[in-house]
XYZ file of C-alpha atoms in Angstrom:
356
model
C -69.857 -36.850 -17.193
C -67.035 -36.234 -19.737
C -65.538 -33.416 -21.229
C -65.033 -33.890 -24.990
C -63.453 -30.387 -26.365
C -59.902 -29.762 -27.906
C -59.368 -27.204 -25.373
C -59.928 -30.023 -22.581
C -57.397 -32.128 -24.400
C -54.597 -28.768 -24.953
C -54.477 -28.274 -21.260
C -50.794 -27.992 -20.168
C -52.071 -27.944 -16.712
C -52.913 -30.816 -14.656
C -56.438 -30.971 -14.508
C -59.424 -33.298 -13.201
C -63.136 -33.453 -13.276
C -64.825 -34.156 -10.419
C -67.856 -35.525 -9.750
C -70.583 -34.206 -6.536
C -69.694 -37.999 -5.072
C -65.880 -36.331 -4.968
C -64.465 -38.850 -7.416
C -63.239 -38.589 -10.695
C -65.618 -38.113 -13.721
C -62.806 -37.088 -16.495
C -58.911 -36.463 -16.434
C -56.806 -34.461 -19.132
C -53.527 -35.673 -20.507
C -51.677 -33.513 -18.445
C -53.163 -34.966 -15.339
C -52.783 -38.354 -16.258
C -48.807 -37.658 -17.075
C -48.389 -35.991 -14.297
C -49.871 -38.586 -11.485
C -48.410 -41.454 -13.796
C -51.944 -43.012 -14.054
C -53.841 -44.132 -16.838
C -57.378 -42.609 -17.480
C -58.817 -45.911 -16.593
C -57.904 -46.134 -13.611
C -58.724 -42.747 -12.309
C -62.133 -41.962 -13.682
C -64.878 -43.502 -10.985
C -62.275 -43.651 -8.268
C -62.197 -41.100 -5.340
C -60.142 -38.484 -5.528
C -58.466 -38.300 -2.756
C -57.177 -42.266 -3.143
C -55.488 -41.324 -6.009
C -53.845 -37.822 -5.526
C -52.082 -37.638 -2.212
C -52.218 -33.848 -0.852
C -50.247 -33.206 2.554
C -53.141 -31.121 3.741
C -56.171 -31.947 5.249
C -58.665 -30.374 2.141
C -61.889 -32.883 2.376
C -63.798 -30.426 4.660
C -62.625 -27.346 2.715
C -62.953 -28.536 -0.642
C -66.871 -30.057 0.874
C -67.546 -26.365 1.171
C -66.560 -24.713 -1.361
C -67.811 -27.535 -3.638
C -71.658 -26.946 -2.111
C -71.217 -23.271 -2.336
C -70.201 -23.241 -5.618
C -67.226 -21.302 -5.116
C -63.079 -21.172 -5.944
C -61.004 -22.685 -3.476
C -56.597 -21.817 -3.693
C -54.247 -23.896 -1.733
C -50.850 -23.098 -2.205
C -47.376 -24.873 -1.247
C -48.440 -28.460 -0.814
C -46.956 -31.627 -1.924
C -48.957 -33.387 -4.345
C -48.449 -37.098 -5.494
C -50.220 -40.389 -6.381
C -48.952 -44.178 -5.734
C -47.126 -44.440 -8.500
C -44.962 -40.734 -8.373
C -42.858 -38.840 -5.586
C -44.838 -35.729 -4.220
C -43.962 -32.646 -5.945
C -44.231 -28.849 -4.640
C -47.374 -27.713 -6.478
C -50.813 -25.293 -6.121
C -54.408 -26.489 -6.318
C -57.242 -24.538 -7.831
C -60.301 -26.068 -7.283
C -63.277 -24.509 -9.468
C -66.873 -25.105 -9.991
C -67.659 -25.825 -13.791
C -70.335 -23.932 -15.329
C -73.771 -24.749 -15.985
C -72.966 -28.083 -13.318
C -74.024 -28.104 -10.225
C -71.457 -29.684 -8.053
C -69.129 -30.481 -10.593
C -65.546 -28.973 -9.933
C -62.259 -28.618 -11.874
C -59.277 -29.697 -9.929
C -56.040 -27.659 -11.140
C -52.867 -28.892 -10.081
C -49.679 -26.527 -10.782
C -46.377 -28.005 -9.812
C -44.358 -25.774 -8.240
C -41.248 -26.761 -9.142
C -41.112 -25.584 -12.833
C -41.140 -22.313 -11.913
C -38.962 -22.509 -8.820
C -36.314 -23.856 -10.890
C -37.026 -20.931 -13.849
C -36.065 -18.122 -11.608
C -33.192 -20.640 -9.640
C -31.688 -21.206 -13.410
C -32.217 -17.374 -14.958
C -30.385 -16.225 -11.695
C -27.448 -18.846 -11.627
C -26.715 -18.514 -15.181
C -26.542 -14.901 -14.577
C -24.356 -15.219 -11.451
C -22.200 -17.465 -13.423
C -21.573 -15.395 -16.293
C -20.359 -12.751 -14.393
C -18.035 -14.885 -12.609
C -16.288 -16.134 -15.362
C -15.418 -12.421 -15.903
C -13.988 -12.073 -12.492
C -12.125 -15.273 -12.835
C -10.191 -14.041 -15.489
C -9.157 -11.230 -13.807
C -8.330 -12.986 -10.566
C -5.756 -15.530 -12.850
C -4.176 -12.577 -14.117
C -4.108 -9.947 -11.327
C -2.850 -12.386 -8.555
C -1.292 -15.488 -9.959
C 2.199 -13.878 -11.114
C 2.136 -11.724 -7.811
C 2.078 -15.140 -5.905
C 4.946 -16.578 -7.587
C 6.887 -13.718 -6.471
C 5.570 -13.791 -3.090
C 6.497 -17.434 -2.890
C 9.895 -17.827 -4.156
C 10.801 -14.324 -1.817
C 9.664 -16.868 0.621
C 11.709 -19.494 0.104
C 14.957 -17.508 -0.933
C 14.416 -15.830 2.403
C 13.799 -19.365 4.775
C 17.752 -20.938 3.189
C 19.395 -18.240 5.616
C 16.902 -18.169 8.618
C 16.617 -20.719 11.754
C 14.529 -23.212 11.909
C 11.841 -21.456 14.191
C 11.733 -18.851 11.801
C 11.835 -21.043 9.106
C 8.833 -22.150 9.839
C 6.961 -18.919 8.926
C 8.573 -18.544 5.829
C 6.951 -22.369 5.194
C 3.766 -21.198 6.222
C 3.651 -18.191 3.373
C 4.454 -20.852 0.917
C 2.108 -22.912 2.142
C -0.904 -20.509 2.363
C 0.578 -18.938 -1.234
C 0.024 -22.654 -2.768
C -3.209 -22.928 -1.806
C -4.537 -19.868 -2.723
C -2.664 -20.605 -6.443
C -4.526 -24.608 -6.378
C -8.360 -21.888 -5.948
C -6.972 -19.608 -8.705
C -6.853 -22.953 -10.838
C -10.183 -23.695 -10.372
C -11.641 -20.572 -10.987
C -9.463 -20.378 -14.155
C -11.183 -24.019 -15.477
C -14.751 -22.306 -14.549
C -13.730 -19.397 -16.787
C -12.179 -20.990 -19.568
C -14.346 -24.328 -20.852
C -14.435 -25.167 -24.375
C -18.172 -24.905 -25.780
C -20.171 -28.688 -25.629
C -19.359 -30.385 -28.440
C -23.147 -31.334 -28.560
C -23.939 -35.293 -30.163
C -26.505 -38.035 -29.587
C -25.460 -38.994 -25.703
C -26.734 -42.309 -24.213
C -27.320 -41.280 -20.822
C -26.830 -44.096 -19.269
C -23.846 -45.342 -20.527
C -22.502 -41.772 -19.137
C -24.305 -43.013 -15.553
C -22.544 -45.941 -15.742
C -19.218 -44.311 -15.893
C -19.705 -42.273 -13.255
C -21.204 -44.280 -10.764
C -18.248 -46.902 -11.344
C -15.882 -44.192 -10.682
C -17.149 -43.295 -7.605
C -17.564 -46.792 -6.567
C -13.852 -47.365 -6.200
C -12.941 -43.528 -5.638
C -14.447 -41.039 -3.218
C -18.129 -42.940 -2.655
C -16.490 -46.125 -1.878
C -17.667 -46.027 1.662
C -21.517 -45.519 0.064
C -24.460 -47.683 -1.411
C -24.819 -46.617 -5.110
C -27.933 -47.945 -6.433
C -29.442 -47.721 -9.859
C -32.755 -46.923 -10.588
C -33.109 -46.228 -14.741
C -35.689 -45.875 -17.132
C -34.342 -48.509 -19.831
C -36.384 -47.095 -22.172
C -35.094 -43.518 -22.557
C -34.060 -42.219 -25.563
C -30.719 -40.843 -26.180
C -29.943 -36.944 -25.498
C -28.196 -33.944 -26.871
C -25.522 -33.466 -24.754
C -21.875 -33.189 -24.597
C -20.846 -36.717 -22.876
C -17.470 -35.522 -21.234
C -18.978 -32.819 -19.538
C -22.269 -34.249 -18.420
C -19.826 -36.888 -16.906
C -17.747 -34.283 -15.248
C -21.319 -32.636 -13.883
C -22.424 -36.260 -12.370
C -19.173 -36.653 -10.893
C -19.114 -33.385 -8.978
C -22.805 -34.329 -8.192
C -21.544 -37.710 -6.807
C -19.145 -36.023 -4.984
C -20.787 -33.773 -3.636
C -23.424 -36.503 -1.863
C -20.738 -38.622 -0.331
C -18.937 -35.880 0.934
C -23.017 -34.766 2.575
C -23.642 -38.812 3.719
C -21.861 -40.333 6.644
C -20.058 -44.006 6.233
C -23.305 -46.415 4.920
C -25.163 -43.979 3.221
C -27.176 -44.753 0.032
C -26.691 -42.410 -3.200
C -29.597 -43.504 -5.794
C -29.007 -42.609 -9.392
C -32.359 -42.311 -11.570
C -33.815 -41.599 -14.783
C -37.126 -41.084 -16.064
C -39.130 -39.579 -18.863
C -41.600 -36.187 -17.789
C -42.574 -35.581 -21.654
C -44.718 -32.349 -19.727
C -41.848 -30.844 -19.429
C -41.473 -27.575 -21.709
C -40.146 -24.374 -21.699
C -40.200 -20.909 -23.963
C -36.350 -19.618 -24.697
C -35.739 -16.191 -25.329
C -36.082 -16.388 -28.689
C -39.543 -17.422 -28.635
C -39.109 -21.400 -29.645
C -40.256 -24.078 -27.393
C -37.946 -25.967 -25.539
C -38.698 -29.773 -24.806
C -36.810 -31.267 -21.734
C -38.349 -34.341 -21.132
C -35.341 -36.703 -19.906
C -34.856 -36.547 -16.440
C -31.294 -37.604 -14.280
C -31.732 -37.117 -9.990
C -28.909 -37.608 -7.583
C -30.204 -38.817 -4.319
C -28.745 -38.980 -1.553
C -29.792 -39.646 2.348
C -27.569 -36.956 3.928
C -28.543 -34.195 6.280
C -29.943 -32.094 3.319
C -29.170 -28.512 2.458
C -29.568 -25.484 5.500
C -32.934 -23.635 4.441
C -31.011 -20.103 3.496
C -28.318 -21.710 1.400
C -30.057 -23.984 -0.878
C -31.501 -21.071 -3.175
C -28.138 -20.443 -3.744
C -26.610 -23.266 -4.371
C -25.871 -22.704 -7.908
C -24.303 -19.304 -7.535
C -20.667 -19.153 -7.302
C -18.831 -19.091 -4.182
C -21.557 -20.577 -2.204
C -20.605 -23.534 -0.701
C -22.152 -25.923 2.857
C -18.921 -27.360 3.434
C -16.148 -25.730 5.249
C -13.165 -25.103 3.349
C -15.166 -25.284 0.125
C -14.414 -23.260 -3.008
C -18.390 -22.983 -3.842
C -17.358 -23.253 -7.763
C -18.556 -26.824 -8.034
C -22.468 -26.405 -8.349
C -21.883 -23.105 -10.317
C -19.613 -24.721 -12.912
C -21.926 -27.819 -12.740
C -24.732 -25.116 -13.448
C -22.934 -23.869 -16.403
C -22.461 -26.942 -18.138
C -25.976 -28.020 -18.099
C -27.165 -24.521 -19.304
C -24.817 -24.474 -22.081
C -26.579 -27.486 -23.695
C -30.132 -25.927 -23.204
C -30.885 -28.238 -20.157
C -31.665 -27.361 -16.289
C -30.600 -28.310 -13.092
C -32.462 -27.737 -9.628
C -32.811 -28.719 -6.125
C -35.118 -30.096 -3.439
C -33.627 -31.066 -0.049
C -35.183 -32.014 3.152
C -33.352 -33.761 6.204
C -32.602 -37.741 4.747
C -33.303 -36.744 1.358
C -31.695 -34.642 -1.214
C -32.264 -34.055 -5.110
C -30.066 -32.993 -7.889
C -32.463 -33.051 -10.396
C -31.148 -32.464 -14.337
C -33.741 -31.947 -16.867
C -32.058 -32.856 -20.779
C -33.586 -32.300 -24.507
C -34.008 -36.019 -26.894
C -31.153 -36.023 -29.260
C -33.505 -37.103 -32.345
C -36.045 -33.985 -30.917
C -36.645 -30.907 -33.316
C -35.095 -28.296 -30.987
C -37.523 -25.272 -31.086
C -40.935 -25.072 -32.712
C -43.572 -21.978 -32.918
């Protein structure tokens, strides 16, 4: 059994028919984009060799299937052989007028999660950019004074005392070095947006950190040869991959392996405030093995000031946030113990931006 309608076709959700047997009678395009498998080789098959669930659902689903009724599973990971799981809900459904026949709904997770994670780090980051301007002015030129008191004071004390008067200047110097920071968060330039050839950019960065600060790590490339080019500033989508590379070795001890990938999810879309459809199909994830995020930061990540490491600044992910909102794109996060993703989500350069 087939389903031949446009509406079938229009799905945006990942859906499959299947048959009383439990395998696959018909797939939409969605479903076939999302489990990177052709229709071929999914209708006939069983369904659960070809969509991995984390949950044991064969006696549930059996039940609900010979009842006739709607079965919800929420929060599993959901993948096939030839993708990585992703966070996503299931809505299984008996079709009309079909007895036995159910629709299998799939709903990545993901898309969402990073909606609200972007809408509140973008907000987060606006408004520090306000206080950042503020802190440069309020307490730089006070710390120059405090500093040179400091050291007029230490050329007529002993050396035991002197020693104090270092430590002010010290401490006043570092707190001037976090001022800078925060003043290069408030005051970038606006992309200069052109046709970006992302990896060329990957290239750069993962040579830079080869013989810099990931030396002790295994970089390893995993592209998509195929992908177009994207509408992006190139400096700063370097400067974001740096801070993302930096970030993992820093998280990795001595040995680690860092894999840089890109792929094409053409499902991805999204509606901007002004009604037009955004299309973010190109795909970038840092991966590193390290010991992954703690649970109550990693929602946070993005905000500014929140930082894992100790003695960070936390103004790294938020400025890297920035960056990738001000060219339309998104950024988001999955970490688990061994295995952490920086995912960034980019429009195609030759793409027509917004459409009704």
């Amino acid at each position: 059994m087939k389903i031949d309608t446009p509406l079938w076709y229009s799905l945006p959700v990942p859906t499959l028919l299947l048959a009383p047997d439990d395998t696959i009678s018909d797939s939409n395009p969605a479903a076939e984009n999302f489990l990177n498998l052709s229709s071929k080789s999914l209708l006939g098959a069983l369904v659960w060799d070809k969509v991995m669930i984390d949950a044991p659902l064969e006696d549930a689903y059996a039940r609900a299937r010979d009842r006739g009724t709607i079965l919800s599973v929420n929060d599993v990971d959901v993948g096939s052989g030839e993708r990585a799981p992703m966070h996503c809900n299931i809505q299984f459904a008996p079709l009309q007028g079909s007895d036995g026949y159910m629709l299998m709904m799939i709903s990545p997770r993901e898309i969402a999660d990073r909606i609200t994670q972007h809408a509140q780090s973008t907000k987060a980051a606006k408004s520090a950019i306000g206080m950042a301007e503020m802190l440069a002015h309020e307490i730089k030129n006070p710390l120059a004074g405090i500093t040179g008191a400091a050291q007029l004071l230490s050329m007529n004390l002993s050396s035991a005392d002197q020693e104090l008067t270092d430590l002010i200047v010290e401490e006043s110097r570092r707190v001037v070095k976090l001022l800078e920071q925060v003043e290069q968060f408030g005051n970038l330039r606006p992309p200069m947006l052109q046709s970006v050839n992302i990896h060329d950019v990957l290239d750069r960065a993962r040579q830079s950190a080869s013989v810099g600060f990931g030396a002790h790590m295994l970089l390893v490339e995993d592209y998509d040869p195929s992908l177009p080019h994207t509408l992006a500033d190139g400096d700063q989508l370097l400067q974001v991959l740096l801070n993302l590379l930096k970030n993992a070795s820093q998280a990795c001890k001595d040995g680690g392996v860092i894999r840089l990938r890109s792929y094409y999810e053409p499902s991805l879309r999204v509606r901007r405030a002004d009604g037009t459809i955004a299309r973010l199909p190109l795909q970038i994830e840092v991966i590193d093995d390290g010991p992954g995020l703690p649970p109550d930061l990693a929602p946070h990540i993005f905000e500014p000031f929140v930082s894992g490491r100790e003695n960070g600044t936390g103004l790294g992910l938020a400025l890297v946030s920035k960056l990738i909102s001000d060219v339309g794109g998104w950024i988001g996060v999955e970490s688990t113990p061994g295995r952490t993703v920086f995912r960034i989500s980019l429009p195609v350069a030759t793409q027509t931006t917004g459409e009704n």
